[in-house]
CSV table of C-alpha atoms in Angstrom, one decimal:
chain,number,residue,atom,x,y,z
A,1,UNK,CA,1.4,226.0,140.7
A,2,UNK,CA,5.1,224.9,140.2
A,3,UNK,CA,6.7,226.9,137.5
A,4,UNK,CA,8.0,224.8,134.6
A,5,UNK,CA,11.1,226.6,133.1
A,6,UNK,CA,10.6,224.8,129.7
A,7,UNK,CA,6.9,225.9,129.6
A,8,UNK,CA,7.9,229.4,130.6
A,9,UNK,CA,10.4,229.6,127.8
A,10,UNK,CA,7.8,228.3,125.3
A,11,UNK,CA,5.4,231.0,126.4
A,12,UNK,CA,8.0,233.7,126.2
A,13,UNK,CA,8.9,232.5,122.6
A,14,UNK,CA,5.2,232.7,121.7
A,15,UNK,CA,5.1,236.2,123.2
A,16,UNK,CA,8.1,237.2,121.1
A,17,UNK,CA,6.3,236.0,118.0
A,18,UNK,CA,3.2,238.0,118.9
A,19,UNK,CA,5.4,241.0,119.6
A,20,UNK,CA,7.1,240.7,116.2
A,21,UNK,CA,3.8,240.4,114.3
A,22,UNK,CA,1.5,242.7,116.3
A,23,UNK,CA,3.7,245.0,118.3
A,24,UNK,CA,3.2,245.8,122.0
A,25,UNK,CA,-0.4,246.8,121.5
A,26,UNK,CA,-1.2,243.3,120.2
A,27,UNK,CA,0.7,241.6,123.0
A,28,UNK,CA,-1.8,240.2,125.6
A,29,UNK,CA,-1.8,237.2,127.8
A,30,UNK,CA,-4.6,235.7,125.7
A,31,UNK,CA,-2.7,236.4,122.5
A,32,UNK,CA,0.3,234.5,124.0
A,33,UNK,CA,-1.9,231.6,125.0
A,34,UNK,CA,-3.3,231.4,121.5
A,35,UNK,CA,0.1,231.6,119.9
A,36,UNK,CA,1.5,228.9,122.2
A,37,UNK,CA,-1.7,226.8,121.7
A,38,UNK,CA,-2.1,226.8,125.5
A,39,UNK,CA,-5.2,226.8,127.6
A,40,UNK,CA,-6.5,230.3,128.3
A,41,UNK,CA,-4.9,231.6,131.5
A,42,UNK,CA,-1.6,229.8,131.1
A,43,UNK,CA,0.4,232.9,130.3
A,44,UNK,CA,-1.2,234.8,133.2
A,45,UNK,CA,-0.2,231.9,135.5
A,46,UNK,CA,3.5,232.4,134.5
A,47,UNK,CA,3.5,236.2,134.1
A,48,UNK,CA,1.0,237.8,136.5
A,49,UNK,CA,1.2,241.3,135.1
A,50,UNK,CA,1.7,242.8,131.7
A,51,UNK,CA,5.1,244.2,133.0
A,52,UNK,CA,6.2,240.8,134.1
A,53,UNK,CA,5.2,239.4,130.6
A,54,UNK,CA,7.1,242.2,128.8
A,55,UNK,CA,10.1,241.8,131.1
A,56,UNK,CA,10.2,238.1,130.6
A,57,UNK,CA,10.3,238.7,126.9
A,58,UNK,CA,13.4,240.9,127.3
A,59,UNK,CA,15.1,238.2,129.4
A,60,UNK,CA,14.2,235.6,126.8
A,61,UNK,CA,15.8,237.7,124.0
A,62,UNK,CA,19.1,237.6,125.8
A,63,UNK,CA,18.8,233.8,126.5
A,64,UNK,CA,18.2,233.2,122.8
A,65,UNK,CA,21.1,235.4,121.5
A,66,UNK,CA,23.6,234.1,124.1
A,67,UNK,CA,27.0,233.2,122.7
A,68,UNK,CA,27.9,229.7,121.8
A,69,UNK,CA,30.3,228.4,124.5
A,70,UNK,CA,32.4,226.6,121.9
A,71,UNK,CA,32.9,229.8,119.9
A,72,UNK,CA,33.8,231.7,123.1
A,73,UNK,CA,36.3,229.0,123.9
A,74,UNK,CA,37.9,229.4,120.5
A,75,UNK,CA,38.1,233.2,120.9
A,76,UNK,CA,39.4,232.9,124.5
A,77,UNK,CA,42.3,230.7,123.3
A,78,UNK,CA,43.8,233.6,121.3
A,79,UNK,CA,46.2,236.3,122.6
A,80,UNK,CA,44.3,239.3,124.1
A,81,UNK,CA,44.5,242.6,122.2
A,82,UNK,CA,42.6,244.9,120.0
A,83,UNK,CA,42.2,242.4,117.2
A,84,UNK,CA,40.7,239.8,119.5
A,85,UNK,CA,38.4,242.5,120.9
A,86,UNK,CA,37.3,243.3,117.4
A,87,UNK,CA,36.5,239.7,116.7
A,88,UNK,CA,34.5,239.5,119.9
A,89,UNK,CA,32.4,242.5,118.8
A,90,UNK,CA,32.1,241.0,115.3
A,91,UNK,CA,30.7,237.9,116.9
A,92,UNK,CA,28.2,240.0,118.8
A,93,UNK,CA,27.0,241.7,115.6
A,94,UNK,CA,26.9,238.4,113.8
A,95,UNK,CA,24.7,236.8,116.5
A,96,UNK,CA,22.3,239.7,116.9
A,97,UNK,CA,22.0,240.4,113.1
A,98,UNK,CA,21.2,236.7,112.6
A,99,UNK,CA,18.1,237.2,114.9
A,100,UNK,CA,16.6,240.4,113.6
A,101,UNK,CA,13.1,239.8,115.0
A,102,UNK,CA,14.5,239.2,118.5
A,103,UNK,CA,16.5,242.5,118.3
A,104,UNK,CA,13.5,244.4,117.0
A,105,UNK,CA,11.5,243.0,119.8
A,106,UNK,CA,14.1,244.2,122.3
A,107,UNK,CA,14.0,247.7,120.7
A,108,UNK,CA,10.2,247.7,121.1
A,109,UNK,CA,10.5,246.6,124.7
A,110,UNK,CA,13.0,249.3,125.4
A,111,UNK,CA,10.8,252.0,123.9
A,112,UNK,CA,7.7,250.6,125.7
A,113,UNK,CA,9.7,250.8,129.0
A,114,UNK,CA,9.9,254.6,128.7
A,115,UNK,CA,6.1,254.5,129.2
A,116,UNK,CA,5.9,251.7,131.8
A,117,UNK,CA,7.9,252.2,135.0
A,118,UNK,CA,7.4,248.5,136.1
A,119,UNK,CA,8.8,247.3,132.8
A,120,UNK,CA,11.6,249.8,133.0
A,121,UNK,CA,12.6,248.4,136.3
A,122,UNK,CA,12.6,244.8,135.1
A,123,UNK,CA,14.3,245.6,131.8
A,124,UNK,CA,16.9,247.8,133.4
A,125,UNK,CA,18.0,245.0,135.7
A,126,UNK,CA,18.4,242.7,132.7
A,127,UNK,CA,20.3,245.2,130.6
A,128,UNK,CA,22.5,246.3,133.5
A,129,UNK,CA,23.3,242.7,134.4
A,130,UNK,CA,24.4,242.1,130.8
A,131,UNK,CA,26.6,245.2,130.8
A,132,UNK,CA,28.3,244.3,134.0
A,133,UNK,CA,28.8,240.8,132.8
A,134,UNK,CA,30.5,242.2,129.7
A,135,UNK,CA,32.8,244.4,131.8
A,136,UNK,CA,33.7,241.4,134.0
A,137,UNK,CA,34.3,239.1,131.0
A,138,UNK,CA,36.4,241.8,129.3
A,139,UNK,CA,38.6,242.2,132.4
A,140,UNK,CA,39.0,238.4,132.9
A,141,UNK,CA,39.9,237.9,129.3
A,142,UNK,CA,42.6,240.6,129.5
A,143,UNK,CA,41.1,242.6,126.7
A,144,UNK,CA,41.7,246.4,126.3
A,145,UNK,CA,39.2,248.8,127.9
A,146,UNK,CA,37.4,249.1,131.2
A,147,UNK,CA,33.8,249.9,132.2
A,148,UNK,CA,33.6,253.2,130.4
A,149,UNK,CA,34.9,251.7,127.1
A,150,UNK,CA,32.5,248.8,127.3
A,151,UNK,CA,29.7,251.2,127.9
A,152,UNK,CA,30.8,253.2,124.8
A,153,UNK,CA,30.8,250.0,122.8
A,154,UNK,CA,27.3,249.2,124.0
A,155,UNK,CA,26.1,252.7,123.0
A,156,UNK,CA,27.8,252.4,119.6
A,157,UNK,CA,26.5,248.8,118.9
A,158,UNK,CA,23.0,249.6,120.0
A,159,UNK,CA,22.9,252.5,117.5
A,160,UNK,CA,24.5,250.4,114.7
A,161,UNK,CA,22.1,247.5,115.2
A,162,UNK,CA,19.1,249.8,115.4
A,163,UNK,CA,20.2,251.3,112.1
A,164,UNK,CA,20.9,247.9,110.5
A,165,UNK,CA,17.7,246.2,111.7
A,166,UNK,CA,15.2,249.0,111.2
A,167,UNK,CA,15.0,251.7,108.6
A,168,UNK,CA,18.6,252.5,107.8
A,169,UNK,CA,20.3,255.7,106.9
A,170,UNK,CA,21.9,253.6,104.2
A,171,UNK,CA,25.3,255.3,104.4
A,172,UNK,CA,26.9,252.6,102.2
A,173,UNK,CA,29.8,251.7,104.5
A,174,UNK,CA,30.5,247.9,104.8
A,175,UNK,CA,29.3,246.6,108.2
A,176,UNK,CA,32.6,244.8,109.0
A,177,UNK,CA,34.6,248.0,108.2
A,178,UNK,CA,32.3,250.0,110.6
A,179,UNK,CA,32.6,247.4,113.4
A,180,UNK,CA,36.4,247.4,113.0
A,181,UNK,CA,36.6,251.2,113.1
A,182,UNK,CA,34.3,251.5,116.1
A,183,UNK,CA,36.3,249.0,118.1
A,184,UNK,CA,39.6,250.6,117.2
A,185,UNK,CA,38.4,254.1,118.0
A,186,UNK,CA,36.9,253.1,121.3
A,187,UNK,CA,39.5,250.6,122.4
A,188,UNK,CA,42.5,252.1,120.6
A,189,UNK,CA,46.1,252.5,121.9
A,190,UNK,CA,45.2,255.2,124.4
A,191,UNK,CA,42.9,252.7,126.2
A,192,UNK,CA,44.2,250.9,129.2
A,193,UNK,CA,43.0,247.6,130.5
A,194,UNK,CA,41.0,247.4,133.7
A,195,UNK,CA,38.0,249.3,135.2
A,196,UNK,CA,37.6,253.0,134.4
């Protein structure tokens, strides 16, 4: 069977809907087939194992929350510095907060990966690739911070988004204020450009 990328994406989207409504326990190849209104066995033809299915859902989350090239072009036209870095991070928060079900699905997948080594391997490759891409992009854009600072931003944003998109501590601080302070604390004046 020749893999059809469009069909694969449709099946992954159906899987994300199942994951959002039924959690990882309800996510089966058959449930994906039903959600996609596909003949039984279709999902299994595209994703042979459960780990492959779960890993594909993680990849699909990142495809769907990918930045808009036009918006990136607008940001890239500005002078590099801490304020531009802050606006890049604001845009990340804006994109991910606008897709709460996708981010919740990713959180579920990351937790499930702690119990499934095969999924962990697939998901780790996706997450690591994204992180390395962010480090490279940051360096090419001439923004402050290197690999360590980008890792710190990932850790901080993952926690912030987890709080915002699940049951929150409800500390009452405005989200934009929190984002600005996180970026300034992590990429502040002591931070130099380039790899750490």
